[in-house]
Short mmCIF file of C-alpha atoms and ligand atoms in Angstrom, two decimals:
data_model
loop_
_atom_site.label_atom_id
_atom_site.label_comp_id
_atom_site.label_asym_id
_atom_site.label_seq_id
_atom_site.Cartn_x
_atom_site.Cartn_y
_atom_site.Cartn_z
CA MET C 25 0.00 0.00 0.00
CA THR C 26 1.47 3.35 -0.97
CA VAL C 27 0.35 6.38 0.94
CA ASP C 28 0.68 9.90 -0.40
CA PHE C 29 1.59 11.81 2.76
CA GLU C 30 1.60 15.15 0.96
CA ALA C 31 -1.99 14.59 -0.18
CA GLN C 32 -2.96 13.52 3.33
CA LEU C 33 -1.57 16.74 4.79
CA ARG C 34 -3.21 18.91 2.14
CA ALA C 35 -6.53 17.16 2.71
CA VAL C 36 -6.54 18.43 6.30
CA SER C 37 -5.17 21.87 5.34
CA LEU C 38 -1.78 21.31 6.96
CA ARG C 39 1.28 22.70 5.24
CA VAL C 40 3.57 20.02 3.83
CA THR C 41 6.83 20.19 5.82
CA ARG C 42 9.73 17.79 5.98
CA PRO C 43 9.26 17.06 9.71
CA ARG C 44 5.59 16.24 9.15
CA LEU C 45 6.44 13.93 6.25
CA ALA C 46 9.20 12.32 8.31
CA VAL C 47 6.88 11.66 11.26
CA LEU C 48 4.23 10.10 9.01
CA ALA C 49 6.85 7.91 7.34
CA ALA C 50 8.31 6.86 10.69
CA LEU C 51 4.88 5.82 11.99
CA ARG C 52 4.07 3.94 8.79
CA ASP C 53 7.25 1.90 9.15
CA HIS C 54 7.14 1.62 12.94
CA PRO C 55 3.58 1.53 14.27
CA HIS C 56 2.91 1.89 18.01
CA VAL C 57 6.13 3.63 18.96
CA ASP C 58 6.49 6.10 21.78
CA THR C 59 7.53 9.73 21.52
CA HIS C 60 11.21 9.02 22.13
CA THR C 61 11.31 6.49 19.32
CA VAL C 62 9.54 8.87 16.94
CA ILE C 63 12.13 11.53 17.77
CA ALA C 64 15.01 9.11 17.18
CA LEU C 65 13.55 7.92 13.87
CA VAL C 66 12.88 11.44 12.59
CA ARG C 67 16.29 12.74 13.65
CA ASP C 68 17.89 9.88 11.75
CA GLU C 69 16.42 11.53 8.66
CA LEU C 70 16.49 15.16 9.72
CA PRO C 71 19.18 15.63 12.37
CA THR C 72 18.53 19.35 12.82
CA VAL C 73 14.87 19.06 13.87
CA SER C 74 14.37 19.87 17.54
CA HIS C 75 12.58 17.62 20.01
CA GLN C 76 10.00 20.33 20.54
CA ALA C 77 9.30 20.54 16.81
CA ILE C 78 8.64 16.81 16.70
CA TYR C 79 6.35 17.00 19.75
CA ASP C 80 4.47 19.78 17.97
CA VAL C 81 4.18 17.73 14.78
CA LEU C 82 2.81 14.74 16.71
CA GLN C 83 0.30 16.98 18.43
CA ALA C 84 -0.80 18.64 15.18
CA LEU C 85 -1.14 15.33 13.33
CA THR C 86 -3.07 13.82 16.23
CA ASP C 87 -5.37 16.86 16.37
CA VAL C 88 -6.34 16.50 12.71
CA GLY C 89 -6.74 12.74 12.95
CA LEU C 90 -3.84 11.65 10.72
CA VAL C 91 -2.18 10.07 13.73
CA ARG C 92 -3.81 8.15 16.53
CA ARG C 93 -2.48 8.31 20.04
CA ILE C 94 -2.96 5.22 22.14
CA GLN C 95 -2.16 4.95 25.79
CA PRO C 96 -2.72 1.57 27.42
CA ALA C 97 -3.09 1.85 31.19
CA GLY C 98 0.31 2.09 32.83
CA ALA C 99 2.17 2.46 29.53
CA THR C 100 3.67 5.47 27.79
CA ALA C 101 1.71 7.02 24.94
CA ARG C 102 2.25 5.39 21.56
CA TYR C 103 1.45 6.71 18.13
CA GLU C 104 0.32 5.09 14.91
CA SER C 105 -0.76 6.28 11.50
CA ARG C 106 -3.40 3.59 10.98
CA VAL C 107 -6.47 5.66 11.75
CA GLY C 108 -10.17 5.69 11.07
CA ASP C 109 -10.90 1.97 11.32
CA ASN C 110 -11.40 1.75 15.08
CA HIS C 111 -9.07 -1.23 15.31
CA HIS C 112 -8.04 -2.53 18.67
CA HIS C 113 -4.77 -3.50 20.30
CA VAL C 114 -3.36 -6.43 22.13
CA VAL C 115 -0.73 -5.46 24.69
CA CYS C 116 1.85 -7.68 26.37
CA ARG C 117 1.74 -7.24 30.15
CA SER C 118 5.34 -8.28 30.38
CA CYS C 119 7.26 -6.26 27.75
CA GLY C 120 4.65 -3.79 26.49
CA ALA C 121 4.68 -5.06 22.91
CA ILE C 122 1.59 -3.92 20.98
CA ALA C 123 -0.09 -5.46 17.95
CA ASP C 124 -3.14 -4.47 15.93
CA VAL C 125 -6.37 -6.42 16.24
CA ASP C 126 -9.00 -5.86 13.58
CA CYS C 127 -12.53 -5.41 14.76
CA ALA C 128 -13.91 -8.91 15.03
CA VAL C 129 -17.24 -8.24 13.36
CA GLY C 130 -16.74 -5.82 10.47
CA HIS C 131 -16.17 -2.10 10.13
CA ALA C 132 -16.07 -0.34 13.48
CA PRO C 133 -18.98 -2.36 14.85
CA CYS C 134 -17.85 -1.72 18.41
CA LEU C 135 -19.21 1.79 17.93
CA THR C 136 -22.64 0.22 18.18
CA ALA C 137 -22.95 -0.05 21.92
CA SER C 138 -25.45 -2.54 23.26
CA ASP C 139 -26.95 0.37 25.17
CA ASP C 140 -25.57 3.84 24.42
CA HIS C 141 -27.66 5.54 27.15
CA GLY C 142 -28.43 8.30 24.65
CA PHE C 143 -24.76 9.24 24.18
CA VAL C 144 -23.43 9.92 20.68
CA VAL C 145 -20.60 7.38 20.55
CA ASP C 146 -17.61 8.15 18.28
CA GLU C 147 -14.92 5.89 19.65
CA ALA C 148 -14.68 2.52 21.28
CA GLU C 149 -11.53 1.72 23.16
CA VAL C 150 -10.82 -1.96 23.55
CA VAL C 151 -7.48 -3.20 24.81
CA TYR C 152 -6.70 -6.89 25.02
CA TRP C 153 -4.05 -7.69 27.60
CA GLY C 154 -1.92 -10.81 27.60
CA THR C 155 1.55 -12.22 27.04
CA CYS C 156 3.29 -11.91 23.70
CA PRO C 157 4.84 -15.00 22.03
CA ARG C 158 8.37 -13.86 22.86
CA CYS C 159 7.60 -13.45 26.54
CA ALA C 160 5.53 -16.64 26.63
CA THR C 161 8.49 -18.69 25.43
CA ALA C 162 11.14 -16.86 27.45
CA PRO C 163 12.66 -19.05 30.15
CA THR C 164 11.46 -18.03 33.59
CA SER C 165 14.09 -17.78 36.26
ZN1 LIG M 261 6.14 -9.45 25.74
ZN1 LIG M 262 -2.71 0.00 15.92
#
């Protein structure tokens, strides 16, 4: 799948800048990374960009919905560029590894609450917790 980041930015009326493109590319190649990892990845490409500039880019992209911020309980915030499909995550209790889980029953069906109590629901947050394969097979001492 090829993604035209410049078109994505223009579609939300954000100016196309190299840091913005670099953050989107970093998140495409490395989903579910934390802020520090995003900074390291972007500065690999663009060594002169400041930490603050990258924080600002993450904030701006999250605000317009091009980037999704996820924060499992007790974990640091992670970012991903797979947005709009209301997918879920499975998180390893042991090492914090995160993987995507498609909605089990079609497109964003979790938005249909069994009883919405009259609320207008726009997001369903489901986190599956468990042990990742690497941790499950690691020898216990
Ligand atoms: Zn693990
Ligand atoms: Zn994800």
